[in-house]
Coordinates of C-alpha atoms and ligand atoms in Angstrom, one line a residue:
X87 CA 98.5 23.4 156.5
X88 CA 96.7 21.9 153.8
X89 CA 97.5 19.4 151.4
X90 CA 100.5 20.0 149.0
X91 CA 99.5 20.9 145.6
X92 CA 101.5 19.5 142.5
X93 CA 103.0 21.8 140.3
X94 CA 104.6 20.4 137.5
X95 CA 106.8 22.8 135.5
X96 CA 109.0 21.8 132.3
X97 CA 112.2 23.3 130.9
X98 CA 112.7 23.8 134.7
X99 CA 116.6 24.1 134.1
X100 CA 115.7 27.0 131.6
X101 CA 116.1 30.6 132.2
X102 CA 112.4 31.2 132.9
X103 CA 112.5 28.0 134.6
X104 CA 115.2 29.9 137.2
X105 CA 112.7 32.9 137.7
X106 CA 109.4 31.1 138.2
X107 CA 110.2 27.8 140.4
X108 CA 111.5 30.5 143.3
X109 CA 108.2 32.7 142.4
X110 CA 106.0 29.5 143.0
X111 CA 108.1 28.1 145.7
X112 CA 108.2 31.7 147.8
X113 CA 104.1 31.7 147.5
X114 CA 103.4 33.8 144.8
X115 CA 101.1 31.3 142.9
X116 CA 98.8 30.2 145.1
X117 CA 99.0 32.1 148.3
X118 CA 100.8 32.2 151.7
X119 CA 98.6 29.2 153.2
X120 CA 99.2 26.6 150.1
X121 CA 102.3 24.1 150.5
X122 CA 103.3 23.5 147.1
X123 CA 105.3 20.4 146.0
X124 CA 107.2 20.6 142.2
X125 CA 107.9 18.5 140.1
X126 CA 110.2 19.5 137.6
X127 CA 110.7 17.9 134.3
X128 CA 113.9 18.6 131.8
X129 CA 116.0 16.7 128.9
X130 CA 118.9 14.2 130.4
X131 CA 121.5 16.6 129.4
X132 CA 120.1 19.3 131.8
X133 CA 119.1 17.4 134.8
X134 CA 123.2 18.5 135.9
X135 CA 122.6 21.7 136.1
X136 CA 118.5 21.0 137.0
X137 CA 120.4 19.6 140.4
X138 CA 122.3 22.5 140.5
X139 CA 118.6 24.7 140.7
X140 CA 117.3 22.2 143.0
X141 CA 120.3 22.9 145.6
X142 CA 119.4 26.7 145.2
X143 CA 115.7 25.7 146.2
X144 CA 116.8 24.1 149.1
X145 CA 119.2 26.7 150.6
X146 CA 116.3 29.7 150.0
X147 CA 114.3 27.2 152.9
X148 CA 110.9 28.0 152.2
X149 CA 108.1 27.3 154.1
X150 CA 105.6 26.2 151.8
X151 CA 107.9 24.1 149.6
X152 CA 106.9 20.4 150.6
X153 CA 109.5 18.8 148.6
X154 CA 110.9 18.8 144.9
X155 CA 111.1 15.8 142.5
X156 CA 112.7 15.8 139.3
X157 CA 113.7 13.8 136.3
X158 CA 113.6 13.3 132.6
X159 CA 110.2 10.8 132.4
X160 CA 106.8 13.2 131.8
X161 CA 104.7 9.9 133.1
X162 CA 106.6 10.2 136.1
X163 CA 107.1 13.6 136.7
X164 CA 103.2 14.2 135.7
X165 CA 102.0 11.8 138.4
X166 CA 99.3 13.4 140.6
X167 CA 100.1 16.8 139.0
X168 CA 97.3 19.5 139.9
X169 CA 99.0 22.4 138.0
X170 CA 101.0 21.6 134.9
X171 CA 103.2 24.8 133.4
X172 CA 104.8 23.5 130.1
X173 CA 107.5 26.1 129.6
X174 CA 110.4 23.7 128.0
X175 CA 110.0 23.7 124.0
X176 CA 111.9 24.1 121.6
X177 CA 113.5 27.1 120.5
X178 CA 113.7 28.2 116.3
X179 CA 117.6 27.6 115.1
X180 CA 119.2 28.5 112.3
X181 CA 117.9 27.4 109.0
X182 CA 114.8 25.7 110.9
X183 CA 111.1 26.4 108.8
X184 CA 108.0 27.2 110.3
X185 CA 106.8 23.7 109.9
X186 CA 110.3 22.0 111.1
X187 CA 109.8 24.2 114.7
X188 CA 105.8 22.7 114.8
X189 CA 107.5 19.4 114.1
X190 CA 110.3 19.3 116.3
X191 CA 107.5 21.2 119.3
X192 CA 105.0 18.3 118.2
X193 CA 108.2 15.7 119.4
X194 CA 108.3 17.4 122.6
X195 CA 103.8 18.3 123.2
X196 CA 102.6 14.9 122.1
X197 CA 103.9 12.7 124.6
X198 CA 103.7 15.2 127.4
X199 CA 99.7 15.6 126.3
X200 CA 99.6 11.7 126.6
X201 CA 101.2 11.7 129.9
X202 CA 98.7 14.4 131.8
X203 CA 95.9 12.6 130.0
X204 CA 97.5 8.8 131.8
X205 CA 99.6 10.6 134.7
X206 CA 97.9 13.9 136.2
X207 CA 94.9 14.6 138.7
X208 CA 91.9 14.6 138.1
X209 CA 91.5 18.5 138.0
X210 CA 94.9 19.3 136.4
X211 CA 95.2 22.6 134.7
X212 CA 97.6 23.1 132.0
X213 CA 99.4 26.1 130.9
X214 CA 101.8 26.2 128.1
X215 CA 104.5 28.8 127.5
X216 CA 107.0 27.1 125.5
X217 CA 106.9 28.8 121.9
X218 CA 104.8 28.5 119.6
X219 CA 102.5 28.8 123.0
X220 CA 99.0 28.4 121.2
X221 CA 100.1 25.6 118.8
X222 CA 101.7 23.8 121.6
X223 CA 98.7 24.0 123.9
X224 CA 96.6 22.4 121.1
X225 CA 99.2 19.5 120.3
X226 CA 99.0 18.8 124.1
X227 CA 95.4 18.9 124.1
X228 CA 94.7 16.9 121.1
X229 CA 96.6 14.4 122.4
X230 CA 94.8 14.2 126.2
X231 CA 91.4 13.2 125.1
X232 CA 89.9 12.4 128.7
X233 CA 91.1 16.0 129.9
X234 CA 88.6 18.3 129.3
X235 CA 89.7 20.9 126.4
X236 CA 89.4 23.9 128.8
X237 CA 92.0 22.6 131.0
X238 CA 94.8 23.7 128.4
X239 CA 95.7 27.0 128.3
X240 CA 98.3 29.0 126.5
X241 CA 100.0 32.2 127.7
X242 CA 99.5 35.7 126.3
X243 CA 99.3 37.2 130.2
X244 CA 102.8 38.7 128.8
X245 CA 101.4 40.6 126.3
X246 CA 98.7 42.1 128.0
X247 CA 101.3 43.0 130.8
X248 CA 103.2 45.0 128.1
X249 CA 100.3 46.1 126.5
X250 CA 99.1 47.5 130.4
X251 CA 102.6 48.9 130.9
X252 CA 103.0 51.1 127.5
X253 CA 99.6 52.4 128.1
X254 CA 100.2 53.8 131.5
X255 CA 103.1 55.4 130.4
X256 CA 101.1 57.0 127.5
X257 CA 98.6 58.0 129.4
X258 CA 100.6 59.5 132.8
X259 CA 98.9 56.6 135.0
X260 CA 99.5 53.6 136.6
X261 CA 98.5 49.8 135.7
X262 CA 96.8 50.0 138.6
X263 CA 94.4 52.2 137.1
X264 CA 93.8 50.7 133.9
X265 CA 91.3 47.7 133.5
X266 CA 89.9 45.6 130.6
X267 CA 92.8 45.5 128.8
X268 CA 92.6 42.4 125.9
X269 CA 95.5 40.3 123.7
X270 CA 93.4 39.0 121.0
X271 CA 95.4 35.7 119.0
X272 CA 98.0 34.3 118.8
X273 CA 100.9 35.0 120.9
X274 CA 103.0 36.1 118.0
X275 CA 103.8 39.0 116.0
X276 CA 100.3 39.1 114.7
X277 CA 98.7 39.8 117.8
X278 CA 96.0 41.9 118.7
X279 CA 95.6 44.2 121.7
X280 CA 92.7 45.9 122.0
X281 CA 92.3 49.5 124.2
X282 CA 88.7 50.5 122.6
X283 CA 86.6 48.6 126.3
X284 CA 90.0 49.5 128.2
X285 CA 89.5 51.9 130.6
X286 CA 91.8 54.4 132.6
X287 CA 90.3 55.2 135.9
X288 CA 87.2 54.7 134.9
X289 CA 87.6 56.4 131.1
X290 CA 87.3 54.7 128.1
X291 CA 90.9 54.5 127.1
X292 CA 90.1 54.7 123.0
X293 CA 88.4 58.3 123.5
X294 CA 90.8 59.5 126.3
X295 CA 93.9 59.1 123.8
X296 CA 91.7 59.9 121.3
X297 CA 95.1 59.4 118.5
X298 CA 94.2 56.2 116.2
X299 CA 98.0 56.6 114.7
X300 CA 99.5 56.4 118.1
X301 CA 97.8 53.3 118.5
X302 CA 98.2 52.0 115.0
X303 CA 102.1 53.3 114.6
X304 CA 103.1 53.2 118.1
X305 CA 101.5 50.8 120.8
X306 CA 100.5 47.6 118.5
X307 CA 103.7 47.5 116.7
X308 CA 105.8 47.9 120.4
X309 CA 103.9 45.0 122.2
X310 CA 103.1 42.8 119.2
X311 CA 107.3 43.0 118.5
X312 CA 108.2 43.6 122.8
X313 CA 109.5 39.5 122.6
X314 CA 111.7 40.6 119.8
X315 CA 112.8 44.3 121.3
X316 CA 113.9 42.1 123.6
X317 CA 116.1 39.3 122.4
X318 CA 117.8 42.5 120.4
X319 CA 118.6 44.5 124.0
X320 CA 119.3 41.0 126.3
X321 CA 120.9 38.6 123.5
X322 CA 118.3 36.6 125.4
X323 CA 114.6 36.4 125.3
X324 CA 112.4 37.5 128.1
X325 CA 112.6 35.4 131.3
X326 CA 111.7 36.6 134.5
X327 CA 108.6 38.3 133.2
X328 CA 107.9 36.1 131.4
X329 CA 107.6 33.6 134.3
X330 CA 106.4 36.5 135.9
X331 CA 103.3 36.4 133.5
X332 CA 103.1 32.5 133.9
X333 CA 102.4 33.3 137.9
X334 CA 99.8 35.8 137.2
X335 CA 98.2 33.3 134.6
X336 CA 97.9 30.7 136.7
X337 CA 97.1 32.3 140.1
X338 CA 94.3 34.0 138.2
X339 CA 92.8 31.1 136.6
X340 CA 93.2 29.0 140.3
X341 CA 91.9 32.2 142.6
X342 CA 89.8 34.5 140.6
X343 CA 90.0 38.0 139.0
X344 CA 89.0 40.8 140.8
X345 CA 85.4 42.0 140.2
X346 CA 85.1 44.5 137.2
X347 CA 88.4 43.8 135.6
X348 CA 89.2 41.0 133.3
X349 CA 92.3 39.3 131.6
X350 CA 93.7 38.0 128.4
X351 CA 94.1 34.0 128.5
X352 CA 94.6 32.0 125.3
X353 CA 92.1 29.4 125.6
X354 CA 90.0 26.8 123.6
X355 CA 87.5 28.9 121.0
X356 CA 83.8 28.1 122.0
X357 CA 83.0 30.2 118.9
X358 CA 82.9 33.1 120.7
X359 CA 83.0 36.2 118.6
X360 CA 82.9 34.0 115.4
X361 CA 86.0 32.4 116.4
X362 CA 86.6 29.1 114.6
X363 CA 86.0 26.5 117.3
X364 CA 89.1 24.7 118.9
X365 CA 92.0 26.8 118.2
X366 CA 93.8 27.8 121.1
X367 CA 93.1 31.7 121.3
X368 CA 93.4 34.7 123.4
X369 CA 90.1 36.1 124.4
X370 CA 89.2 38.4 127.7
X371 CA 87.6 36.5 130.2
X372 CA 87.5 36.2 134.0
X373 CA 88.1 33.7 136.5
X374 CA 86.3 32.7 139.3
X375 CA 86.3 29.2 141.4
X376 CA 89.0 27.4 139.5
X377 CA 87.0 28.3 136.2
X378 CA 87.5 30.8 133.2
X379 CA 84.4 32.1 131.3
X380 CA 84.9 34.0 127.6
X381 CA 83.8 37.8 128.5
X382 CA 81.2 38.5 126.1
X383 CA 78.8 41.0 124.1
X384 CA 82.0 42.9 123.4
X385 CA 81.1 45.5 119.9
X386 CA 84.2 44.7 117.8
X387 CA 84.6 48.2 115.4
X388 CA 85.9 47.1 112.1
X389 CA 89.6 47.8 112.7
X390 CA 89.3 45.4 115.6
X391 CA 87.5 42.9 113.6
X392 CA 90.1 42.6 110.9
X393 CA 93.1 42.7 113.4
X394 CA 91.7 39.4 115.3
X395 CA 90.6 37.8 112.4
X396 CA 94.2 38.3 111.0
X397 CA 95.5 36.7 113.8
X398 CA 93.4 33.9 113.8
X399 CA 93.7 32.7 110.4
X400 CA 97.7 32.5 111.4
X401 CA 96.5 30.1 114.3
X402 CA 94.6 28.5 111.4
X403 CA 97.5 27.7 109.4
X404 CA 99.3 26.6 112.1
X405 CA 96.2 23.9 113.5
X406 CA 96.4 22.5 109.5
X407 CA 100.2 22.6 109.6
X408 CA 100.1 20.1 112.4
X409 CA 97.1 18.6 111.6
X410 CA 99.2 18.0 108.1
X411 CA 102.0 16.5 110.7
X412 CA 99.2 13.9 112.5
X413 CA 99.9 15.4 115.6
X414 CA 96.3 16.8 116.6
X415 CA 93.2 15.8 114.4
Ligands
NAD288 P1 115.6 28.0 127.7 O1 116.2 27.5 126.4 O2 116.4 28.8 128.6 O3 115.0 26.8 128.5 C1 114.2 25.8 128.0 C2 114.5 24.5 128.7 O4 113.5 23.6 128.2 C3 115.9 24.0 128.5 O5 116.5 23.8 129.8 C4 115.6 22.7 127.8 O6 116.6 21.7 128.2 C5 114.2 22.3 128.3 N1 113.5 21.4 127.4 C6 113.6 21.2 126.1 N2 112.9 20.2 125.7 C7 112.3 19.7 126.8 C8 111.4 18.6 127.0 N3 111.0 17.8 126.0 N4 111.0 18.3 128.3 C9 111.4 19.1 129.3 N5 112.3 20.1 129.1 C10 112.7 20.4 127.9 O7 114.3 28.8 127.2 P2 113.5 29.8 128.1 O8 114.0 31.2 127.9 O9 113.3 29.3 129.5 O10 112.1 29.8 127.3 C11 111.3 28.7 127.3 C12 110.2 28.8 126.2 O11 109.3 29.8 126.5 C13 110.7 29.1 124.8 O12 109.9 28.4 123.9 C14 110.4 30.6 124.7 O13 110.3 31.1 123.3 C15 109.1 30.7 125.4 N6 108.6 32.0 125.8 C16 107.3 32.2 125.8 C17 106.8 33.4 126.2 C18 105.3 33.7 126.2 O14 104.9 34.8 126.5 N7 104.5 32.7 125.8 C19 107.7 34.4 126.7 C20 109.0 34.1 126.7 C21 109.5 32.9 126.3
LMR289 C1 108.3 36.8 124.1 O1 107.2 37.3 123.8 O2 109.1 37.5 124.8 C2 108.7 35.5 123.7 O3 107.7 34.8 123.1 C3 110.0 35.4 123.0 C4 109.8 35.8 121.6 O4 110.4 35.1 120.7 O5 109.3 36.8 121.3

């Protein structure tokens, strides 16, 4: 067996904490021939009930799990971390602003940035799912200067799940026959996903629906509001999937998508489709040795065109809303 990787996940007393640590502990991140060792971060309150997970861990005895450390110090729990998955954030209460959520987010993203960029391996990869995901990945970022920028990564693997899963059901297949599905954004209500390069065994998904208010009433609406749909059914927002879509994330990004098929990440813009350079935003792109590459040359039709660039001004707002706070630059 080889060498354990560090995974580092925080919030790891949370309820998508509870799904994931068994996912990556049973394997399903990085395969059945990679010992994992966690390292799981939470507030002082939780690390009771963190224990309390951590007993669980033990009595499930799995073989790849080389060990689990906890506490409530990212520059210790960070130390020699390979894989970082920042889920902990927090959460929008009553009477809370826009701005007082960045703020109190910024508390919380700032000094964990600081302590990958002191604390973590040299070829740490970040993913952040704590909400707001995108905004968080950049505070994180802009606060881990000698990490390179692509390392951080914020999730939006959820919504192109969703987006997979209503348009299977539309179209009487299976996700296993749809490919180049794309979240464009922000992973919020403004959201964009895109079915004109999907295809559906082979078939341009766009012309084989072939019903623009279907997709303009029906499927953008469900997956951009899905998070929301949600909370209202559960009293509880998504968990399992979404630590479901944190595995897939990661596991992609470490091992590669599979040839002719791509997926949505939110990662740094490289100016890529005229993309302002920086924010944290979903594009399509594959994977392949450990790296991600922006899919490009993709015709955006004008409807497309104005749905991402909706989405990214929000992301705009939010990079001067913290830049206003002095927590990135
Ligand atoms: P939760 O409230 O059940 O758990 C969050 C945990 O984070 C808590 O145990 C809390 O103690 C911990 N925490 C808070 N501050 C921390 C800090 N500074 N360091 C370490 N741990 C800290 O929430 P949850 O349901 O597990 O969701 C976690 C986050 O993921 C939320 O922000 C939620 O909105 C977000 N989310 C994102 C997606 C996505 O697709 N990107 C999907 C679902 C949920
Ligand atoms: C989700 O997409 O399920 C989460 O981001 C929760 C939310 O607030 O929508």
């Amino acid at each position: 067996m080889s060498t354990p990787v560090k995974v580092a996940v925080t919030g790891a007393a949370g309820q998508i904490g509870y799904s994931l640590l068994f996912r990556i502990a049973s394997g399903s991140l990085l395969g059945p021939d990679t010992p994992v060792q966690l390292r799981l971060l939470e507030i002082t309150p939780a690390l009771k009930a963190l224990e309390g997970v951590v007993m669980e861990l033990d009595d499930c005895a799995f073989p790849l799990l080389a060990g689990v450390e906890t506490g409530d110090d990212p520059n210790v729990v960070f130390d020699g971390a390979n894989i970082a998955l920042l889920v902990g954030a927090r959460p929008r209460t009553k009477g809370m602003e826009r701005g007082d959520l960045l703020e109190a987010n910024g508390a919380i993203f700032k000094p964990q940035g600081a302590a990958l960029n002191a604390h973590a391996a040299d070829d740490i990869k970040v993913l952040v799912t704590g909400n707001p995901a995108n905004t968080n990945a950049l505070i994180a970022k802009s606060n881990a200067p000698d990490i390179p920028a692509e390392r951080f990564n914020a999730l939006t693997r959820l919504d192109h799940n969703r987006a997979l899963a209503q348009l299977a059901a539309k179209t009487g297949s299976t996700v296993n026959d749809i490919t180049k599905m794309t979240i464009w954004g922000n992973h919020s209500a403004t959201q964009y996903p895109d079915v004109f390069h999907s295809e559906v065994n082979g078939r341009n998904a766009a012309e084989l629906i072939d019903d623009q208010d279907w997709l303009e009433s029906t499927f953008i609406p469900t997956v951009q509001q899905r998070g929301a749909a949600i909370i209202a059914a559960r009293g509880a927002s998504s968990a399992a999937s979404a630590a479901n879509a944190t595995v897939d994330h990661m596991r992609d990004w470490v091992l590669g998508t599979p040839e002719g098929d791509w997926v949505s990440m939110a990662v740094p813009s490289d100016g890529s489709y005229g993309i302002a350079e920086g924010i944290i935003t979903s594009f399509p792109c594959t994977t392949a040795g450990g790296a991600y590459n922006i899919v490009q040359g993709l015709e955006l039709n004008e409807f497309s065109r104005a749905k991402i660039d909706a989405s990214v001004a929000e992301l705009q707002g939010e990079r001067e809303a913290v830049q206003a706070l002095g927590l990135v630059e």
